[in-house]
CSV table of C-alpha atoms in Angstrom, one decimal:
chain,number,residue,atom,x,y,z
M,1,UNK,CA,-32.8,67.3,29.8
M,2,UNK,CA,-31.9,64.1,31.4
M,3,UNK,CA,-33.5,63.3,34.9
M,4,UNK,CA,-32.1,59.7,35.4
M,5,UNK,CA,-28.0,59.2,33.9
M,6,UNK,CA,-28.6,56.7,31.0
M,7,UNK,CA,-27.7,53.5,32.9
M,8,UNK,CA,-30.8,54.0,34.8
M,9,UNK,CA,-33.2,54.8,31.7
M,10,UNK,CA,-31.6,51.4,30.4
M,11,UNK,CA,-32.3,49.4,32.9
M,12,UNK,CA,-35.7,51.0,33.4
M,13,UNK,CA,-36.7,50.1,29.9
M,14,UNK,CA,-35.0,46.6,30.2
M,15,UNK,CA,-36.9,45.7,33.3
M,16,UNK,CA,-40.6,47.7,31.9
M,17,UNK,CA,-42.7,45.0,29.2
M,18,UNK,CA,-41.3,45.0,26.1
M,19,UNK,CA,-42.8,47.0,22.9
M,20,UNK,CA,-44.9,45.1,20.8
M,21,UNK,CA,-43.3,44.1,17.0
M,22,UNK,CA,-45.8,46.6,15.3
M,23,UNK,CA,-44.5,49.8,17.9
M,24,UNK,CA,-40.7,48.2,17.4
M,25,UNK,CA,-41.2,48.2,13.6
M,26,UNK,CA,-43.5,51.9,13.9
M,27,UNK,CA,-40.0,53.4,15.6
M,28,UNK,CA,-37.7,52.1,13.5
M,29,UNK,CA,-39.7,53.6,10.0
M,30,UNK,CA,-40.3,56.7,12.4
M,31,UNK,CA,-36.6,57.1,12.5
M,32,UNK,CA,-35.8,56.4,9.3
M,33,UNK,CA,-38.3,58.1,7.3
M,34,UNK,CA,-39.6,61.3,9.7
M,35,UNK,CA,-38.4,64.5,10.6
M,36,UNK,CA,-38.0,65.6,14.2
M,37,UNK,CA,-38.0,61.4,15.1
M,38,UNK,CA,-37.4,62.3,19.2
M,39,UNK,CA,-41.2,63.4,19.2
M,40,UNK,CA,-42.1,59.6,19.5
M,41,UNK,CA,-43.4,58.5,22.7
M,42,UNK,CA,-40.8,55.6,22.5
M,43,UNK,CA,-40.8,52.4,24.5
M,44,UNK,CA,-40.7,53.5,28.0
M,45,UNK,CA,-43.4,56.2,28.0
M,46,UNK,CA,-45.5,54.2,25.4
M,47,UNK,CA,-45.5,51.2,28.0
M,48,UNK,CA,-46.8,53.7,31.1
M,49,UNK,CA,-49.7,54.8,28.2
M,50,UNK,CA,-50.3,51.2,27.4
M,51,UNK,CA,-50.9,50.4,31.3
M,52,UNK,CA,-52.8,53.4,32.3
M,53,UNK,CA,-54.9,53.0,29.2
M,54,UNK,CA,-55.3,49.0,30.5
M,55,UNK,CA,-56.3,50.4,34.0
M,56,UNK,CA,-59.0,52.9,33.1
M,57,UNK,CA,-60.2,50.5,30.2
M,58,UNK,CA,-61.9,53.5,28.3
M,59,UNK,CA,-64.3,53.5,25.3
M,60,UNK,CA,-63.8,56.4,24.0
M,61,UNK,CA,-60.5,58.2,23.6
M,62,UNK,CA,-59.5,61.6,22.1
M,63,UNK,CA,-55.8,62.3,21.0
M,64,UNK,CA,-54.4,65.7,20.4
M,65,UNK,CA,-51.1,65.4,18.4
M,66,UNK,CA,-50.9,62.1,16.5
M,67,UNK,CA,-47.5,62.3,14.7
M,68,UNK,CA,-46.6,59.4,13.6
M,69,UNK,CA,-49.0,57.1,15.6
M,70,UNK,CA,-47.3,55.6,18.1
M,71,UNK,CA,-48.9,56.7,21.5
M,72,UNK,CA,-51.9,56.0,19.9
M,73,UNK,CA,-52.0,52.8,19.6
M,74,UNK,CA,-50.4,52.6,22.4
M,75,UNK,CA,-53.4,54.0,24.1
M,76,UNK,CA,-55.6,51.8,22.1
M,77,UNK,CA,-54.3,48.5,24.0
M,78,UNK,CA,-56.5,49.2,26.7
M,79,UNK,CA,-59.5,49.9,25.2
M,80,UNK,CA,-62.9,48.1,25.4
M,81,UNK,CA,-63.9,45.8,23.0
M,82,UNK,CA,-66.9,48.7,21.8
M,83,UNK,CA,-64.3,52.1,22.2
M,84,UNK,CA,-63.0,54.6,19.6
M,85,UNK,CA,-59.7,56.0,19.2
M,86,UNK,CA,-60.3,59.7,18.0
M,87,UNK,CA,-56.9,61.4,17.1
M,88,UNK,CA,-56.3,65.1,15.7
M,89,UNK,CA,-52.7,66.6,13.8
M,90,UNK,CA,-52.2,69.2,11.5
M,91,UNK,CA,-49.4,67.1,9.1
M,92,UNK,CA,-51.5,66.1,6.4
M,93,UNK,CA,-48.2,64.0,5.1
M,94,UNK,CA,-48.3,61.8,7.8
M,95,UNK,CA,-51.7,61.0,7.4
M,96,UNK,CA,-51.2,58.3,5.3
M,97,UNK,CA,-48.0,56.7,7.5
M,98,UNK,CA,-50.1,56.3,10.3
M,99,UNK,CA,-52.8,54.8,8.5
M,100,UNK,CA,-50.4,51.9,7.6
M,101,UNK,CA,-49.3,51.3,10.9
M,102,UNK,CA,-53.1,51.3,12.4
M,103,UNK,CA,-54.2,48.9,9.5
M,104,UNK,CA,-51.7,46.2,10.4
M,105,UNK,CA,-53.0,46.7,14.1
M,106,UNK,CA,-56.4,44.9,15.6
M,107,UNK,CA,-57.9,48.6,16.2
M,108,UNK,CA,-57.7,50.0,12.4
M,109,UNK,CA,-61.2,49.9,11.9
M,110,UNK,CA,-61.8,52.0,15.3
M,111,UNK,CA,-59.1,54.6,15.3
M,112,UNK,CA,-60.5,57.9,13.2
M,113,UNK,CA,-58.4,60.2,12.0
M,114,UNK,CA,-59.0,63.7,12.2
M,115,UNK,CA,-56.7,66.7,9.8
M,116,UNK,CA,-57.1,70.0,10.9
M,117,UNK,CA,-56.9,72.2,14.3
M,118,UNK,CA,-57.6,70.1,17.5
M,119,UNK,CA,-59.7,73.4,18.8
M,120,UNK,CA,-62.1,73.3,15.6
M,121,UNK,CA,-61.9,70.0,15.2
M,122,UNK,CA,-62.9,68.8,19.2
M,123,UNK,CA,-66.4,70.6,19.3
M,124,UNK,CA,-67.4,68.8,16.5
M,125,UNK,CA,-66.8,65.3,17.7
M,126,UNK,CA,-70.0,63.8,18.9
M,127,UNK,CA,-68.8,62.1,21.9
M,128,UNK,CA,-67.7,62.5,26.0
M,129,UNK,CA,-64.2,60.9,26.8
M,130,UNK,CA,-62.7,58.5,29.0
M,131,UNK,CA,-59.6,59.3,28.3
M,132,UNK,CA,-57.8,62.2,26.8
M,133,UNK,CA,-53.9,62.8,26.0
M,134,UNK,CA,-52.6,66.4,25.0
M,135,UNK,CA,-49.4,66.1,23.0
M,136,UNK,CA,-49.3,69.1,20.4
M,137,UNK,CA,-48.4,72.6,20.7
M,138,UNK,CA,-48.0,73.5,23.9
M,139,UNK,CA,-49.7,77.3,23.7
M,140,UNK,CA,-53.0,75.9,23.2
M,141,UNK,CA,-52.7,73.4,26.5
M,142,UNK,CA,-54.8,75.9,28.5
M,143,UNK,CA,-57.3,76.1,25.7
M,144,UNK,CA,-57.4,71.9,25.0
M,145,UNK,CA,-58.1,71.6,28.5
M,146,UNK,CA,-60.8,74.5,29.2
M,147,UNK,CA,-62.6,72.6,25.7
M,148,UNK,CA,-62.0,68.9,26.9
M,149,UNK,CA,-63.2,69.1,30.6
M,150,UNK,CA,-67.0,69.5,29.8
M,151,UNK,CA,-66.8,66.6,27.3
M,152,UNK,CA,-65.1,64.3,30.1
M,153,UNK,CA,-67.0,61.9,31.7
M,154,UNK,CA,-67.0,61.5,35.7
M,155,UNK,CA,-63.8,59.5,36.8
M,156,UNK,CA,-62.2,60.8,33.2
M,157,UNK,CA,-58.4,60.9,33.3
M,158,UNK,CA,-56.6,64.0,31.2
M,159,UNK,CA,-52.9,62.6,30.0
M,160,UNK,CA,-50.5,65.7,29.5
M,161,UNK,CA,-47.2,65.5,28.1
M,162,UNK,CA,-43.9,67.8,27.8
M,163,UNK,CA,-44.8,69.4,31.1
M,164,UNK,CA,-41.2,69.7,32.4
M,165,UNK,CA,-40.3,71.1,28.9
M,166,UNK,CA,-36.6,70.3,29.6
M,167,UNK,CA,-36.7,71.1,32.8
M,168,UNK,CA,-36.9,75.6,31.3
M,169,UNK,CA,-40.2,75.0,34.4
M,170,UNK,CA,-37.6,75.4,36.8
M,171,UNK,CA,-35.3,78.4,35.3
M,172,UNK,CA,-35.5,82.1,34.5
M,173,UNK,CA,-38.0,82.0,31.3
M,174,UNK,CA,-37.2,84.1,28.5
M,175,UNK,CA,-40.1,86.9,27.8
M,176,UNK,CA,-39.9,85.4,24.6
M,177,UNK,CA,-40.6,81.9,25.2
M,178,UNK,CA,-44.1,81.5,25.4
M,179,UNK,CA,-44.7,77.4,25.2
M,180,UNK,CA,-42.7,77.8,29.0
M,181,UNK,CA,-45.0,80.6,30.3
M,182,UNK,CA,-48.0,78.4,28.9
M,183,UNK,CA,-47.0,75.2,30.4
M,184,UNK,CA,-46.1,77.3,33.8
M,185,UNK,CA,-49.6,78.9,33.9
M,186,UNK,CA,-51.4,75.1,32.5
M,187,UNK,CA,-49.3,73.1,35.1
M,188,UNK,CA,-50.7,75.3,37.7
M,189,UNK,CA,-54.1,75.1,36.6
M,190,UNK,CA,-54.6,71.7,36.9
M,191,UNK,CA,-52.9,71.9,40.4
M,192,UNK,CA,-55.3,74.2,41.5
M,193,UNK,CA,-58.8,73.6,39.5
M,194,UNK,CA,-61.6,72.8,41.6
M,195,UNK,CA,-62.7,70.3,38.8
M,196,UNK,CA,-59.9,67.7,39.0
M,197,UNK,CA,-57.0,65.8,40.5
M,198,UNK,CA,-53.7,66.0,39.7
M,199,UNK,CA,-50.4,64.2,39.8
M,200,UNK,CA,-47.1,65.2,37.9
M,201,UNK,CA,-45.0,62.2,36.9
M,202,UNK,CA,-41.3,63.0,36.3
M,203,UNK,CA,-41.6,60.2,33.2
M,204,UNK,CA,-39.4,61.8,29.7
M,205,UNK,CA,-40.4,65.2,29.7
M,206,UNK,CA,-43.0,65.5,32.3
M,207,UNK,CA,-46.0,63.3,32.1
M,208,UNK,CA,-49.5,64.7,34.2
M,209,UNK,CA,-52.3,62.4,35.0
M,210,UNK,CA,-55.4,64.7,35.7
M,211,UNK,CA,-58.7,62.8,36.8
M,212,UNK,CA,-61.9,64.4,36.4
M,213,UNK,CA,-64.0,64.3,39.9
């Protein structure tokens, strides 16, 4: 679903900083090469992660959903000079594509991959986060979140992504659809939990900014 006719996502993108080469050259090998390409964060969205990442100036970061590695570094521009990039997927044959790409970027040495399911995989990181962003499969939101928030630290802010779902938050949901009953029950959850702050950003697909008080 579109929000804004494509005139205006133009001149949105012409008129937001422009992609660094290594994200331009990241998309244009993402297109080529990968299935499903329309998963990347892309230049718009990976500009707001860039600048909220620049704002909060985190140490340490935790990804859920790397794909092809795009957000992430796109998240890693703001990070201190001492922070770690932690970043979980299941696609063991894109390990080694976004390894490339965060070798030819100054933060290879501090982003760490991690193959395997985010909800085995996140108890076992030895770290609290500054900064979080939720990008994989949207049945598990609820359960990312309920497993991130003790790990956050005060101030913390929780990125969520795909929350509009093509706008299926808004119409009759199929009783087979489960991702839209998820993200229904997730996007009021962080609405309503005692625990944080939340504001939904009509940016792509639905982008959530969640602060930890």
């Amino acid at each position: 679903m579109h929000f804004l006719s494509d005139d205006l996502e133009h001149y949105i993108e012409q008129h937001s900083q422009k992609e660094p080469e290594l994200l331009a050259q990241l998309n244009k090998e993402t297109y080529q090469k990968i299935l499903l390409p329309r998963m990347l964060s892309g230049h718009f969205q990976g500009r707001v992660l860039s600048m909220l990442s620049k704002l909060i100036r985190p140490v340490t970061i935790l990804e859920i959903g790397t794909y092809t590695g795009y957000s992430a570094l796109c998240l890693c521009e703001g990070m201190q000079e001492n922070g770690i990039l932690h970043t979980i997927d299941i696609k063991e044959e894109l390990i080694d594509f976004q390894r490339k790409h965060f070798d030819k970027s100054p933060w290879g040495s501090r982003i760490v991959q991690h193959l395997g399911e985010a909800l085995d995989i996140i108890p076992t990181i030895d770290a609290t986060f500054d900064l979080v962003f939720i990008d994989a499969d949207k049945e598990n939101y609820i359960n990312y979140f309920n497993l991130i928030v003790p790990k956050m630290n005060k101030g913390g802010i929780i990125l969520s992504d795909n929350v509009l779902w093509s706008g299926k938050v808004v119409e009759d949901v199929n009783p087979n659809d489960i991702s839209t009953k998820i993200l229904l029950e997730y996007n009021t959850l962080l609405n309503e939990d005692a625990r944080v702050e939340t504001v939904l950003l009509p940016i792509r697909d639905g982008l959530t900014v969640t602060r930890i008080l």
